[in-house]
Amino acid sequence: MEKPTVALVYQAVQALYHDPDPAGKERASVWLGELQRSMYAWELADQLLQLKQDVESCYFAAQTMKMKIQMSFFELPPETHIALRDSLLSHIQSLKDLSPIIVTQLALAIADLALQMASWKGCVHTLIEKYSNDVSSMTFLIEILTVLPEEVHSRSLRIGANRRTEIIEDLAYYSSTVVTLLMTCVEKSGSNEKMLIKVFRCLGSWFNLGVLDSNFMANNQLLMVLFQVLQRDETSTNLHEAASDCVCSALYAIENVDTHMPLALQLFQGVLTLETAYHMAVAREDLDKVLNYCRIFTELCETFLETTVRSPGQGMGDLRTLELLLICAGHPQYEVVEISFNFWYRLGENLYKTNDPALHGIFRPYIQRLLHGLARHCQLDPDHEGIPEDTDDFGEFRMRVSDLVKDVIFLVGSMECFSQVATFFWKLEVQMTAGGAAARDCPYRRALHQH
């Protein structure tokens, strides 16, 4: 390929998006793909970003920059790295209001550059120092700080284990500075929903990398803000999801509870305050929020599983955590209880290994209630004809119930369990006529017979 003019590249981008002829679109796509693989892509993408003609051309250029840095960074001599960094920072600042997807592509390009550019020491400190006092730059600064930890383990980047370790240590060193910046953003933006979503996404990203200091986080106001958002009935769906994701990331990050005690206690107590909010979401028939709460409750139980088995009913082995999951199991939509299945599998596995009758006795009532709840979920509508296919969603759910029952039935005893639920099925069969055969085929009952 000979070096094309920037005007020709722009025409190709226009054809890609606007040519009414599918063949024309395909030709443009092939040609632009070839361009992206060439050495000319660096300069031409930079020129398109400078021209700032429209969203399509800027998006193509930003995406090209990201791809080149990810896949072909070796093409650039080290003496050009600083100029590339400064150019990208200039572009993201000038294009910050054009489109969020362009900002994200450029943020990824900057993050991937920082991870591969060993000479850029303390990149987090540099970025915060440069942009944190400019309110208009806060959006793209937080976007860079969000994708930076996410890219550390990216398979697209050609960085070795030593470099990766160096990066993680560097990010850990500046993590408290990032959290302080996020709290400042919350204080300045007040109830600005878009900013809160960005802050929670960013915080979750740093939790996921596992570099936040637990003692520092345990005393940070951001945790309080998170739970306040989740407790409020008027919280929007998008903000609720972002806050839920962040809490789940935090719980996952402290899975080794004994080494994160102060933060573990704060998260434990915070999640237990959400039961009322869950009931409100159920009353309002807000399934999205119900699913979010169930995700949080499940992650809480997963995180404190070993503590719960080791010291049930004591401290953070508080069995109210199981009560939360059983409340979710009572929701009429089976998708809600299904979220918790992995926890119940793990609990059954842990209890089976202990082989302690006294311990089994503590958890038996919870498993009995779970099994009754699952039996209700497996019930078919009276007007349902035939047996659900194993390949449809409800059929797959029933198969998963069957697997779960097999894994936890030892805690209850198959005969005892069968006698407790037999009446349930007999009543069901009396009520159902056309669906009677399907009732008899309930996976719960089938699992009991197979056990």
Tab-separated table of C-alpha atoms in Angstrom:
chain	number	residue	atom	x	y	z
A	1	MET	CA	0.000	0.000	0.000
A	2	GLU	CA	1.255	3.460	-0.932
A	3	LYS	CA	0.736	6.241	1.562
A	4	PRO	CA	-2.773	7.670	0.989
A	5	THR	CA	-3.787	11.265	1.618
A	6	VAL	CA	-5.846	12.089	4.693
A	7	ALA	CA	-8.644	13.188	2.330
A	8	LEU	CA	-8.737	9.723	0.758
A	9	VAL	CA	-8.899	8.088	4.191
A	10	TYR	CA	-11.765	10.392	5.130
A	11	GLN	CA	-13.638	9.423	1.947
A	12	ALA	CA	-13.186	5.739	2.771
A	13	VAL	CA	-14.574	6.272	6.282
A	14	GLN	CA	-17.586	8.071	4.802
A	15	ALA	CA	-18.126	5.173	2.394
A	16	LEU	CA	-17.898	2.690	5.261
A	17	TYR	CA	-20.720	4.401	7.127
A	18	HIS	CA	-22.836	5.978	4.398
A	19	ASP	CA	-22.373	4.212	1.043
A	20	PRO	CA	-25.830	2.854	0.061
A	21	ASP	CA	-24.139	0.057	-1.903
A	22	PRO	CA	-23.132	-2.894	0.363
A	23	ALA	CA	-20.281	-3.717	-2.022
A	24	GLY	CA	-18.956	-0.175	-1.572
A	25	LYS	CA	-19.075	-0.544	2.201
A	26	GLU	CA	-17.210	-3.842	1.960
A	27	ARG	CA	-14.476	-2.353	-0.267
A	28	ALA	CA	-14.046	0.557	2.156
A	29	SER	CA	-13.847	-1.835	5.121
A	30	VAL	CA	-11.160	-3.990	3.474
A	31	TRP	CA	-9.116	-0.951	2.417
A	32	LEU	CA	-9.324	0.682	5.869
A	33	GLY	CA	-8.331	-2.612	7.500
A	34	GLU	CA	-5.247	-2.737	5.303
A	35	LEU	CA	-4.463	0.871	6.211
A	36	GLN	CA	-4.702	0.088	9.937
A	37	ARG	CA	-2.093	-2.636	9.533
A	38	SER	CA	0.328	-0.294	7.747
A	39	MET	CA	2.956	2.039	9.178
A	40	TYR	CA	1.062	5.005	7.701
A	41	ALA	CA	-1.799	4.482	10.162
A	42	TRP	CA	0.036	6.268	12.990
A	43	GLU	CA	0.393	9.568	11.143
A	44	LEU	CA	-2.961	9.472	9.334
A	45	ALA	CA	-4.934	8.666	12.504
A	46	ASP	CA	-3.197	11.562	14.240
A	47	GLN	CA	-4.122	13.896	11.361
A	48	LEU	CA	-7.772	12.805	11.370
A	49	LEU	CA	-7.996	13.491	15.096
A	50	GLN	CA	-6.501	16.935	14.572
A	51	LEU	CA	-8.986	17.732	11.788
A	52	LYS	CA	-11.929	16.786	14.038
A	53	GLN	CA	-14.300	16.670	11.051
A	54	ASP	CA	-17.023	14.399	12.424
A	55	VAL	CA	-17.761	11.577	14.856
A	56	GLU	CA	-17.186	8.779	12.306
A	57	SER	CA	-13.712	9.854	11.204
A	58	CYS	CA	-12.617	10.642	14.766
A	59	TYR	CA	-13.907	7.297	16.008
A	60	PHE	CA	-12.042	5.450	13.250
A	61	ALA	CA	-8.869	7.389	14.059
A	62	ALA	CA	-9.171	6.822	17.822
A	63	GLN	CA	-9.845	3.122	17.301
A	64	THR	CA	-6.860	2.923	14.947
A	65	MET	CA	-4.601	4.530	17.548
A	66	LYS	CA	-5.793	2.054	20.168
A	67	MET	CA	-5.245	-0.927	17.842
A	68	LYS	CA	-1.785	0.242	16.774
A	69	ILE	CA	-0.665	0.746	20.377
A	70	GLN	CA	-2.062	-2.641	21.389
A	71	MET	CA	-0.761	-4.682	18.473
A	72	SER	CA	2.076	-2.748	16.826
A	73	PHE	CA	3.730	-0.622	19.499
A	74	PHE	CA	7.063	-2.184	18.564
A	75	GLU	CA	6.932	-0.277	15.252
A	76	LEU	CA	7.706	3.014	17.017
A	77	PRO	CA	11.246	3.928	18.089
A	78	PRO	CA	11.485	4.796	21.828
A	79	GLU	CA	12.328	8.442	21.107
A	80	THR	CA	8.805	8.942	19.666
A	81	HIS	CA	6.932	7.644	22.725
A	82	ILE	CA	6.762	10.951	24.597
A	83	ALA	CA	5.474	12.791	21.520
A	84	LEU	CA	2.799	10.109	21.037
A	85	ARG	CA	1.735	10.400	24.669
A	86	ASP	CA	1.469	14.190	24.508
A	87	SER	CA	-0.425	13.987	21.223
A	88	LEU	CA	-2.984	11.517	22.623
A	89	LEU	CA	-3.526	13.639	25.730
A	90	SER	CA	-4.056	16.676	23.520
A	91	HIS	CA	-6.578	14.788	21.371
A	92	ILE	CA	-8.632	13.466	24.277
A	93	GLN	CA	-8.846	16.951	25.749
A	94	SER	CA	-9.951	18.570	22.492
A	95	LEU	CA	-12.438	15.787	21.625
A	96	LYS	CA	-13.883	15.229	25.113
A	97	ASP	CA	-17.289	16.685	24.203
A	98	LEU	CA	-17.649	15.092	20.755
A	99	SER	CA	-18.689	11.562	21.754
A	100	PRO	CA	-18.222	9.258	24.787
A	101	ILE	CA	-17.179	6.332	22.557
A	102	ILE	CA	-14.305	8.392	21.143
A	103	VAL	CA	-13.208	9.335	24.669
A	104	THR	CA	-13.238	5.647	25.635
A	105	GLN	CA	-11.142	4.622	22.613
A	106	LEU	CA	-8.579	7.348	23.314
A	107	ALA	CA	-8.571	6.501	27.031
A	108	LEU	CA	-7.788	2.889	26.125
A	109	ALA	CA	-5.015	4.063	23.797
A	110	ILE	CA	-3.495	6.190	26.578
A	111	ALA	CA	-3.821	3.376	29.136
A	112	ASP	CA	-2.231	0.819	26.804
A	113	LEU	CA	0.566	3.272	26.030
A	114	ALA	CA	1.204	3.860	29.742
A	115	LEU	CA	1.392	0.122	30.400
A	116	GLN	CA	3.945	-0.455	27.629
A	117	MET	CA	5.937	2.767	27.961
A	118	ALA	CA	8.369	1.896	30.747
A	119	SER	CA	9.831	5.411	30.676
A	120	TRP	CA	6.483	6.919	31.751
A	121	LYS	CA	6.967	6.628	35.496
A	122	GLY	CA	4.046	7.332	37.839
A	123	CYS	CA	1.531	7.828	35.034
A	124	VAL	CA	-1.399	8.021	37.482
A	125	HIS	CA	0.280	10.801	39.439
A	126	THR	CA	1.115	12.661	36.201
A	127	LEU	CA	-2.468	12.506	34.938
A	128	ILE	CA	-4.069	13.532	38.229
A	129	GLU	CA	-1.628	16.400	38.687
A	130	LYS	CA	-2.254	17.612	35.127
A	131	TYR	CA	-6.066	17.408	34.989
A	132	SER	CA	-7.638	17.105	38.450
A	133	ASN	CA	-8.067	20.858	38.932
A	134	ASP	CA	-9.900	21.287	35.623
A	135	VAL	CA	-13.578	20.370	35.996
A	136	SER	CA	-14.025	20.053	32.222
A	137	SER	CA	-11.263	17.413	32.067
A	138	MET	CA	-12.663	15.266	34.872
A	139	THR	CA	-14.787	13.073	32.592
A	140	PHE	CA	-11.901	11.814	30.461
A	141	LEU	CA	-9.504	11.671	33.430
A	142	ILE	CA	-11.825	9.260	35.244
A	143	GLU	CA	-12.293	7.275	32.025
A	144	ILE	CA	-8.512	6.801	31.732
A	145	LEU	CA	-8.294	5.852	35.418
A	146	THR	CA	-11.124	3.336	34.879
A	147	VAL	CA	-9.664	1.495	31.898
A	148	LEU	CA	-6.057	1.582	33.142
A	149	PRO	CA	-6.503	-1.177	35.790
A	150	GLU	CA	-8.754	-3.119	33.399
A	151	GLU	CA	-6.020	-3.228	30.755
A	152	VAL	CA	-3.309	-4.545	33.087
A	153	HIS	CA	-4.248	-8.154	32.339
A	154	SER	CA	-5.281	-7.567	28.718
A	155	ARG	CA	-4.161	-10.337	26.379
A	156	SER	CA	-3.799	-7.791	23.584
A	157	LEU	CA	-0.742	-6.214	25.213
A	158	ARG	CA	2.714	-7.676	24.742
A	159	ILE	CA	4.117	-7.080	28.203
A	160	GLY	CA	6.070	-9.564	30.289
A	161	ALA	CA	5.396	-10.774	33.825
A	162	ASN	CA	8.055	-8.496	35.348
A	163	ARG	CA	6.614	-5.405	33.667
A	164	ARG	CA	3.108	-6.407	34.753
A	165	THR	CA	4.276	-6.779	38.366
A	166	GLU	CA	5.981	-3.383	38.184
A	167	ILE	CA	2.756	-1.811	36.864
A	168	ILE	CA	0.584	-3.353	39.581
A	169	GLU	CA	2.976	-2.143	42.289
A	170	ASP	CA	2.920	1.334	40.768
A	171	LEU	CA	-0.886	1.406	40.622
A	172	ALA	CA	-1.123	0.136	44.210
A	173	TYR	CA	1.173	2.976	45.325
A	174	TYR	CA	-1.136	5.615	43.817
A	175	SER	CA	-4.471	3.871	44.500
A	176	SER	CA	-5.334	5.967	47.563
A	177	THR	CA	-4.724	9.119	45.512
A	178	VAL	CA	-7.246	7.860	42.949
A	179	VAL	CA	-9.872	7.122	45.618
A	180	THR	CA	-9.368	10.573	47.141
A	181	LEU	CA	-9.865	12.109	43.688
A	182	LEU	CA	-13.086	10.107	43.218
A	183	MET	CA	-14.434	11.287	46.574
A	184	THR	CA	-13.615	14.880	45.629
A	185	CYS	CA	-15.560	14.388	42.382
A	186	VAL	CA	-18.590	13.178	44.332
A	187	GLU	CA	-18.411	16.151	46.695
A	188	LYS	CA	-18.138	18.639	43.829
A	189	SER	CA	-20.736	17.074	41.543
A	190	GLY	CA	-23.358	16.514	44.243
A	191	SER	CA	-26.133	14.319	42.872
A	192	ASN	CA	-24.926	14.389	39.248
A	193	GLU	CA	-25.927	10.892	38.172
A	194	LYS	CA	-23.562	10.571	35.205
A	195	MET	CA	-20.576	11.495	37.355
A	196	LEU	CA	-21.610	9.090	40.125
A	197	ILE	CA	-21.852	6.254	37.585
A	198	LYS	CA	-18.352	7.070	36.318
A	199	VAL	CA	-16.995	7.215	39.875
A	200	PHE	CA	-18.507	3.833	40.819
A	201	ARG	CA	-17.245	2.230	37.596
A	202	CYS	CA	-13.753	3.554	38.281
A	203	LEU	CA	-13.757	2.430	41.915
A	204	GLY	CA	-14.960	-1.026	40.872
A	205	SER	CA	-12.131	-1.257	38.352
A	206	TRP	CA	-9.544	-0.619	41.088
A	207	PHE	CA	-11.239	-3.120	43.402
A	208	ASN	CA	-11.082	-5.712	40.608
A	209	LEU	CA	-7.339	-5.248	40.234
A	210	GLY	CA	-6.972	-5.935	43.962
A	211	VAL	CA	-4.677	-3.010	44.767
A	212	LEU	CA	-6.814	-0.860	47.083
A	213	ASP	CA	-5.684	-0.551	50.682
A	214	SER	CA	-8.434	-2.147	52.798
A	215	ASN	CA	-7.776	-0.075	55.912
A	216	PHE	CA	-7.912	3.127	53.870
A	217	MET	CA	-11.125	2.033	52.115
A	218	ALA	CA	-12.822	0.941	55.350
A	219	ASN	CA	-12.765	4.537	56.565
A	220	ASN	CA	-13.522	6.180	53.226
A	221	GLN	CA	-16.735	8.109	52.637
A	222	LEU	CA	-17.161	6.516	49.195
A	223	LEU	CA	-18.424	3.316	50.841
A	224	MET	CA	-21.106	5.285	52.648
A	225	VAL	CA	-22.123	6.978	49.390
A	226	LEU	CA	-22.348	3.580	47.669
A	227	PHE	CA	-24.757	2.152	50.229
A	228	GLN	CA	-26.790	5.367	50.413
A	229	VAL	CA	-27.369	5.121	46.663
A	230	LEU	CA	-28.429	1.468	46.995
A	231	GLN	CA	-30.763	2.244	49.904
A	232	ARG	CA	-32.616	5.035	48.075
A	233	ASP	CA	-35.862	4.029	46.405
A	234	GLU	CA	-35.565	6.783	43.781
A	235	THR	CA	-32.131	5.700	42.492
A	236	SER	CA	-32.234	5.231	38.701
A	237	THR	CA	-31.683	1.836	37.085
A	238	ASN	CA	-28.308	2.765	35.552
A	239	LEU	CA	-26.913	4.254	38.764
A	240	HIS	CA	-28.231	1.310	40.777
A	241	GLU	CA	-26.467	-1.140	38.472
A	242	ALA	CA	-23.170	0.774	38.667
A	243	ALA	CA	-23.332	0.874	42.479
A	244	SER	CA	-24.231	-2.836	42.625
A	245	ASP	CA	-21.343	-3.770	40.330
A	246	CYS	CA	-18.973	-1.785	42.545
A	247	VAL	CA	-20.137	-3.446	45.775
A	248	CYS	CA	-19.830	-6.886	44.149
A	249	SER	CA	-16.282	-6.036	43.030
A	250	ALA	CA	-15.419	-4.902	46.561
A	251	LEU	CA	-16.793	-8.119	48.074
A	252	TYR	CA	-14.899	-10.234	45.561
A	253	ALA	CA	-11.680	-8.329	46.324
A	254	ILE	CA	-11.837	-9.215	50.047
A	255	GLU	CA	-12.526	-12.933	49.566
A	256	ASN	CA	-9.541	-13.629	51.812
A	257	VAL	CA	-11.507	-12.040	54.653
A	258	ASP	CA	-8.931	-12.496	57.421
A	259	THR	CA	-6.464	-10.136	55.710
A	260	HIS	CA	-9.091	-7.431	55.082
A	261	MET	CA	-10.989	-7.343	58.380
A	262	PRO	CA	-11.852	-3.607	58.701
A	263	LEU	CA	-13.154	-3.352	55.115
A	264	ALA	CA	-14.853	-6.750	55.369
A	265	LEU	CA	-16.801	-5.573	58.424
A	266	GLN	CA	-17.902	-2.346	56.713
A	267	LEU	CA	-19.103	-4.198	53.613
A	268	PHE	CA	-20.804	-6.895	55.701
A	269	GLN	CA	-22.745	-4.350	57.737
A	270	GLY	CA	-23.519	-2.247	54.667
A	271	VAL	CA	-25.059	-5.117	52.701
A	272	LEU	CA	-27.238	-6.158	55.650
A	273	THR	CA	-28.874	-2.704	55.519
A	274	LEU	CA	-30.220	-3.404	52.009
A	275	GLU	CA	-32.985	-5.858	52.949
A	276	THR	CA	-35.635	-3.128	53.214
A	277	ALA	CA	-34.573	-1.703	49.847
A	278	TYR	CA	-34.918	-5.185	48.330
A	279	HIS	CA	-38.501	-5.488	49.600
A	280	MET	CA	-39.287	-2.040	48.194
A	281	ALA	CA	-37.950	-3.090	44.783
A	282	VAL	CA	-40.138	-6.220	44.936
A	283	ALA	CA	-43.179	-4.115	45.845
A	284	ARG	CA	-42.501	-1.827	42.880
A	285	GLU	CA	-41.957	-4.849	40.611
A	286	ASP	CA	-38.547	-3.463	39.654
A	287	LEU	CA	-36.890	-6.688	38.491
A	288	ASP	CA	-33.615	-4.983	37.510
A	289	LYS	CA	-33.069	-3.754	41.063
A	290	VAL	CA	-34.222	-7.062	42.547
A	291	LEU	CA	-31.604	-8.889	40.457
A	292	ASN	CA	-28.941	-6.387	41.535
A	293	TYR	CA	-29.720	-6.908	45.224
A	294	CYS	CA	-29.652	-10.673	44.781
A	295	ARG	CA	-26.235	-10.396	43.088
A	296	ILE	CA	-24.970	-8.403	46.077
A	297	PHE	CA	-26.454	-10.810	48.637
A	298	THR	CA	-24.974	-13.768	46.772
A	299	GLU	CA	-21.527	-12.166	46.565
A	300	LEU	CA	-21.736	-11.441	50.299
A	301	CYS	CA	-22.478	-15.111	51.024
A	302	GLU	CA	-19.721	-16.278	48.649
A	303	THR	CA	-17.165	-13.992	50.292
A	304	PHE	CA	-18.035	-15.011	53.849
A	305	LEU	CA	-18.673	-18.694	53.071
A	306	GLU	CA	-15.673	-20.043	54.981
A	307	THR	CA	-16.410	-17.753	57.934
A	308	THR	CA	-20.043	-18.876	57.962
A	309	VAL	CA	-19.105	-22.569	57.973
A	310	ARG	CA	-16.312	-22.037	60.510
A	311	SER	CA	-18.374	-20.001	63.000
A	312	PRO	CA	-22.072	-20.063	62.048
A	313	GLY	CA	-24.143	-17.426	63.818
A	314	GLN	CA	-21.101	-15.647	65.241
A	315	GLY	CA	-19.682	-12.318	64.029
A	316	MET	CA	-19.400	-12.283	60.261
A	317	GLY	CA	-20.636	-15.876	60.217
A	318	ASP	CA	-24.052	-14.327	60.924
A	319	LEU	CA	-26.711	-16.534	59.335
A	320	ARG	CA	-28.744	-13.495	58.307
A	321	THR	CA	-26.708	-13.719	55.116
A	322	LEU	CA	-28.474	-16.993	54.275
A	323	GLU	CA	-31.815	-15.435	55.195
A	324	LEU	CA	-31.222	-12.796	52.526
A	325	LEU	CA	-30.743	-15.480	49.878
A	326	LEU	CA	-33.835	-17.358	51.023
A	327	ILE	CA	-35.844	-14.142	50.769
A	328	CYS	CA	-34.629	-13.900	47.160
A	329	ALA	CA	-35.595	-17.544	46.613
A	330	GLY	CA	-39.158	-16.527	47.439
A	331	HIS	CA	-39.335	-14.106	44.510
A	332	PRO	CA	-41.770	-15.337	41.829
A	333	GLN	CA	-39.227	-14.959	38.996
A	334	TYR	CA	-36.930	-17.997	38.930
A	335	GLU	CA	-34.103	-15.885	37.421
A	336	VAL	CA	-33.654	-14.315	40.873
A	337	VAL	CA	-32.973	-17.490	42.857
A	338	GLU	CA	-30.834	-18.851	40.002
A	339	ILE	CA	-28.210	-16.174	40.722
A	340	SER	CA	-27.478	-17.827	44.077
A	341	PHE	CA	-27.028	-21.407	42.802
A	342	ASN	CA	-23.220	-21.330	42.783
A	343	PHE	CA	-23.181	-20.329	46.448
A	344	TRP	CA	-25.483	-23.184	47.442
A	345	TYR	CA	-23.279	-25.622	45.467
A	346	ARG	CA	-20.206	-24.366	47.324
A	347	LEU	CA	-21.933	-24.461	50.702
A	348	GLY	CA	-22.996	-28.065	50.090
A	349	GLU	CA	-19.461	-28.970	49.036
A	350	ASN	CA	-17.937	-27.381	52.156
A	351	LEU	CA	-20.390	-29.053	54.509
A	352	TYR	CA	-19.959	-32.438	52.824
A	353	LYS	CA	-16.190	-32.240	53.386
A	354	THR	CA	-16.570	-31.406	57.096
A	355	ASN	CA	-18.806	-34.434	57.773
A	356	ASP	CA	-19.854	-32.850	61.102
A	357	PRO	CA	-23.438	-33.847	62.074
A	358	ALA	CA	-23.785	-30.938	64.520
A	359	LEU	CA	-22.715	-28.455	61.845
A	360	HIS	CA	-25.019	-30.078	59.309
A	361	GLY	CA	-27.856	-29.665	61.795
A	362	ILE	CA	-27.334	-25.901	61.901
A	363	PHE	CA	-27.635	-25.549	58.128
A	364	ARG	CA	-30.335	-28.197	57.548
A	365	PRO	CA	-33.330	-25.850	58.077
A	366	TYR	CA	-31.922	-23.403	55.515
A	367	ILE	CA	-31.484	-26.136	52.918
A	368	GLN	CA	-35.012	-27.415	53.603
A	369	ARG	CA	-36.436	-23.950	52.969
A	370	LEU	CA	-34.347	-23.624	49.819
A	371	LEU	CA	-35.642	-26.944	48.473
A	372	HIS	CA	-39.250	-25.973	49.139
A	373	GLY	CA	-38.659	-22.705	47.300
A	374	LEU	CA	-37.115	-24.527	44.349
A	375	ALA	CA	-40.061	-26.925	44.215
A	376	ARG	CA	-42.412	-23.961	43.834
A	377	HIS	CA	-40.270	-22.509	41.053
A	378	CYS	CA	-40.330	-25.793	39.135
A	379	GLN	CA	-44.117	-25.842	39.155
A	380	LEU	CA	-45.669	-25.314	35.727
A	381	ASP	CA	-48.573	-22.998	34.999
A	382	PRO	CA	-51.906	-24.858	35.095
A	383	ASP	CA	-52.509	-24.097	31.413
A	384	HIS	CA	-49.065	-25.334	30.336
A	385	GLU	CA	-49.187	-28.239	27.900
A	386	GLY	CA	-46.561	-30.961	27.944
A	387	ILE	CA	-43.100	-30.949	29.472
A	388	PRO	CA	-40.674	-28.026	28.877
A	389	GLU	CA	-37.806	-28.704	26.492
A	390	ASP	CA	-34.462	-29.011	28.278
A	391	THR	CA	-33.083	-26.476	25.809
A	392	ASP	CA	-35.462	-23.605	26.624
A	393	ASP	CA	-34.716	-21.233	29.524
A	394	PHE	CA	-37.185	-22.778	31.966
A	395	GLY	CA	-36.147	-26.297	30.971
A	396	GLU	CA	-32.492	-25.426	31.591
A	397	PHE	CA	-33.433	-23.924	34.955
A	398	ARG	CA	-35.190	-27.140	35.965
A	399	MET	CA	-32.110	-29.158	34.973
A	400	ARG	CA	-29.920	-26.889	37.122
A	401	VAL	CA	-32.339	-27.335	40.018
A	402	SER	CA	-32.017	-31.101	39.614
A	403	ASP	CA	-28.210	-30.827	39.786
A	404	LEU	CA	-28.367	-28.584	42.853
A	405	VAL	CA	-30.770	-30.874	44.690
A	406	LYS	CA	-28.400	-33.815	44.146
A	407	ASP	CA	-25.554	-31.794	45.682
A	408	VAL	CA	-27.350	-30.665	48.866
A	409	ILE	CA	-29.843	-33.463	49.532
A	410	PHE	CA	-27.378	-35.234	51.876
A	411	LEU	CA	-27.981	-32.466	54.438
A	412	VAL	CA	-31.687	-33.219	54.637
A	413	GLY	CA	-31.854	-36.910	53.805
A	414	SER	CA	-33.697	-38.002	50.701
A	415	MET	CA	-36.495	-39.890	52.490
A	416	GLU	CA	-37.137	-37.093	54.978
A	417	CYS	CA	-37.121	-34.545	52.196
A	418	PHE	CA	-39.403	-36.648	50.035
A	419	SER	CA	-41.955	-37.050	52.817
A	420	GLN	CA	-41.960	-33.294	53.409
A	421	VAL	CA	-42.638	-32.391	49.800
A	422	ALA	CA	-44.822	-35.317	48.746
A	423	THR	CA	-47.928	-33.489	49.915
A	424	PHE	CA	-46.874	-30.490	47.863
A	425	PHE	CA	-46.786	-32.544	44.679
A	426	TRP	CA	-49.985	-34.458	45.403
A	427	LYS	CA	-51.847	-31.178	45.846
A	428	LEU	CA	-50.254	-29.903	42.676
A	429	GLU	CA	-51.317	-32.953	40.692
A	430	VAL	CA	-54.895	-32.649	41.950
A	431	GLN	CA	-54.971	-29.014	40.847
A	432	MET	CA	-53.528	-29.731	37.419
A	433	THR	CA	-55.177	-31.761	34.705
A	434	ALA	CA	-53.420	-31.307	31.378
A	435	GLY	CA	-50.211	-30.461	33.212
A	436	GLY	CA	-50.342	-33.429	35.541
A	437	ALA	CA	-47.629	-35.353	33.712
A	438	ALA	CA	-45.374	-32.320	33.756
A	439	ALA	CA	-45.882	-31.981	37.498
A	440	ARG	CA	-44.785	-35.573	37.994
A	441	ASP	CA	-41.712	-34.808	35.893
A	442	CYS	CA	-40.544	-32.029	38.233
A	443	PRO	CA	-36.714	-32.202	38.377
A	444	TYR	CA	-36.837	-31.828	42.137
A	445	ARG	CA	-38.849	-35.024	42.451
A	446	ARG	CA	-36.741	-36.738	39.781
A	447	ALA	CA	-33.550	-35.910	41.701
A	448	LEU	CA	-34.991	-37.413	44.877
A	449	HIS	CA	-35.746	-40.682	43.095
A	450	GLN	CA	-32.264	-40.776	41.540
A	451	HIS	CA	-30.469	-40.072	44.812
